C-alpha cells in the first residue's frame, strides 16, 4: 500500500550530500523566532498565519460595517459623504469576502486537511507558503488604496461596469480592486491546486476517498470550485484593468461594447464563490455535530454527494443575479429553474444534520451552539434565497435591503458562525489550550442576538422598498425604526467580537493553571484528535493505517456481543504521544516570500510608474529561479538521505498572471 | 471520482512506459499537418467547391479542429496512455468551460 | 501496520508512492491546465461576442477580421503545430537518456516557438499599420487581448524550454528527470491546442 510521506520519512542516518547552491540567504532552520514564521513551510504555521491575518481583516471590515450602520442609524445621516460611503460599503464587502472568510476557511483547510487524511504536510509545502505570502501581499495592496490610491474602490463588491469605468470612478480605487483581487486570486489558485493534489495523493494507507471526513471532502470541493471559478474572474479583472489602464473598449457602450459581459463573467465566478464561502463551514458543522451528538454523521455518502452536487450546480445558476439586467425570458426561465434545483442538495445537508442530532446524546458546548446556530441561520437565508429564485419576486427584491438581509444570513449566519464554531472546536488542537466555555457561550448568544437584530430587520426594510447602497434616506418612509434596530444590532455584534478576543486573551492567560486538554478533549472522531495538542511539528509519530471511516472513534470504541458501544481503549492508549524524533520535514525557505513580494510592486507599477513593474518583475524572477535552484532538502541540516530530488528547472507552472514555481517536492 | 485501485495504477504505470515510438509521433504530426492543410484550403473556397456553403464549411472546420485537438491531447500529451485521473481533470475543465461560456453566449443571443 | 520507517524503506529505492500512484507535480500541472481552459474560454468568448463590433467611426471602424492574412497565419500556426512534434521528440530523447538529442529538440522547439512569436509581432504591427488599434473598438481590444495572452503563454514556455536547455548543458537534466521535460511539454502542448482552437474559431470560420 502506498505510503506518501516520502521526504518526510524517518531518517535513515545517511549523511546529506547536497551542496549549498546559493549563499544569498542562509537556509533557515526550524524554530519559533520571527524568521521561522517568515520562512516556514509548515502547513500548521501557515494555517495559523492565515487565521490571524483573517481576524485582522475581520476587524477592518467590521469597522467599515459599523461606519455604514452609523451613517444609516437615522435619516439624513451625515457621518460619511456619499463618496466615502460608496468606498466604505465596497471595501466592507471585498474585505469580508476575500480577506476574511476565504482566508479563514483557508486557515482551516491548511491546518486540518493534512491531519485529517493522515499526512505530514501538504503536497507542495513551499507553494503553500507562497500562497499565503501572495495572498497577504494582495490584501495589503488592496487596502493600501485608502492611503495611496485616493480612496477605496467605490463600485460595490461586484463592481458593475460602466460604474467601474474611468468616467464614473476616476480615482485609483478600482485599479487597486482589480489588481488586488488578481493577486489574491493567484494565491487561491495555487493553494487550490496544492490542496487538490494533497487530498488525492497524500492520504495515509487505507484512507480511501470515502473514508475521508466530511470536512476534507467539502474543502476538496471548495478547492475545485476555486480552481475552475478563479480563472473566470481573472479574465473579467484583466478586461476591466485594460479598459482603465490602456483604454481598451471592453465595457464602453459608446463603442459598441456590452457591459453585461462583465456581469456574466463576474457571476460565473461569483456564484461558485458563494459555495466557496459556505462549503468549508458546512464541513466544519459536519464535524462538530456528530462529535457532540455521539453519533456518526447521518448519511455520510449523501453528505458527500450533495456537496459535490452543490459544487457542480453552483456553476449553473449564475444568471439569477441578473434577472433584472435584461437577459431575456428564456435565460430567466432556465436560471430560475436551476436555482430552485440547487436548493435540493442544500436541503439534504440540513436534513442530515438534523437526523444526526436526532436521538443523539447532545452536548451543547460552544462549538455545538455555533454549529446549530449556523444551521438555523443558514436555513433562514436559504429560504429567502429560494424566494429570489422566483424571477417575478426577485424583480421586486433586487437591489433592496431584502437581498442584503438574505446574503448576510447565508454568509454571516451560515458561513461565519460555522467558522467561529470551528475555532472553539479546534482551538485546543491549534494552541494546546481550550477556549473558555463561559465566555464562549456569552460570545455565541451575543453574536446570535446581534446578528438577528442587524439583519432580520433588513428583510422588512427591503420589502418596504429601501434601496441597497443608498448613503442616506429621508424621514417619513417608515425606514427609521428598523434602521435604528439594525444599527444597535451591529454594535451588539461588535461587542460579541470583543468578547471573543477577550476570551482568546483570558484562555491563554489561564491555560497554565488548567489541566491540559490532551489529544482528544471532545471525544471526537477524526484523525487530528489522535495526535497531541498542540499538534507536534511532524504531525504523526507513525503514519496511521486507516481501517474505517471515523477511524479515531473506532480506535477508542468497539461493540460488545449485543452491538452496544463499549470503550476499548482510553485516549492515552490509542493516541500518539508526539515523541518521534528525527522525522524528516521539508526545509523552510525564504524564496516564497521574495517571490510574493514582487507582485504588489508590479501592481503599484501598473498604476503609478512602469519602472516599479521592472523592479517587481525582477524580484519575482529572482524568486522563481532561486527557488528552483534551491534543493528541497536543507543542505545545512544533518537529516537523512538525499533523495536525489533536485528540482532545478521545474518552473513549468508559470503563466503570465501566476509566476509560480512548483517545486517537485513530493513532501 | 472513482478510487484508483492499485491494479489500475500498476497498469497505468506499465502503459506509461509504452509511449508511441518516435516514428509514430512523426506519423501523427504528418496527419495533423494534412488536416491543417485541408483547413486552410477551405479559406480558398473557390478551389474546393464542397465548401461553398458556409454552414458546411463551419461544421467541417469544427470537426477537423476537434480531431486535431484530440490527437494532440491523446498522443502528444499522453492522455491515452496515462492515468485516467488526468483525463478527468482536464476534460472536467474543458467541458465546464464549454458549458458555461456557450450558455453565457446564448444569453447574448449569439447563436441566434 | 505500515509505519514511517516503511516509508523510509520505500523512498530508499526511489518509490515515489502516492495514494493514486501518480506524481504530485504532474497532477498539479493537469489541474492547472484544467483551470486554464476556463481562462482561455473566457477570452475566446469575449472575442466571439465582440468580433464584429466596430467603433462609430470614422477612425475606429476597422476590425481584425477585415485585415486577417490567412496564408501568413496558416504558416505560423503550422510552425507552432510542428513544435509539438519536436517537444515529444525531446521527451522521447531524454527517456532514452540521449542528452545531446534532448538538447537539440529542446532548442528546436524553442526556435519554432520563437518563430511563432515573431510572426505574431509581425501580425500585430501590420494590423496596427492597417488601422486596427488596440483602443479602437471592442473587436480589436478583444483580439489583441486574446492573442496577446496566448503569446505570453508561448513566451513563458520558451523561457522554460531554454531553462531546461541550460540545465541540460550543465549536466543537471538527466534521464531520471524526464518527468520535468514531460511536464513542461504538457504546458507546451496545451498552448498548442489552444492555438488549434483559436486558429479555427477566430481565423478560419468566416464572419458574416
Coordinates of C-alpha atoms in Angstrom, one line a residue, chain A residues 67 79-90 146 151:
Chain A
X67 CA -19.4 53.1 9.8
X79 CA -21.3 60.9 9.2
X80 CA -20.0 59.9 5.8
X81 CA -20.2 61.8 2.5
X82 CA -21.9 59.9 -0.3
X83 CA -18.5 59.3 -2.0
X84 CA -16.8 57.9 1.2
X85 CA -19.9 55.9 1.9
X86 CA -19.6 54.2 -1.5
X87 CA -16.0 53.4 -0.8
X88 CA -16.8 52.1 2.7
X89 CA -19.5 49.6 1.6
X90 CA -17.5 48.4 -1.3
X146 CA -7.1 54.1 1.2
X151 CA -9.6 56.1 -1.5

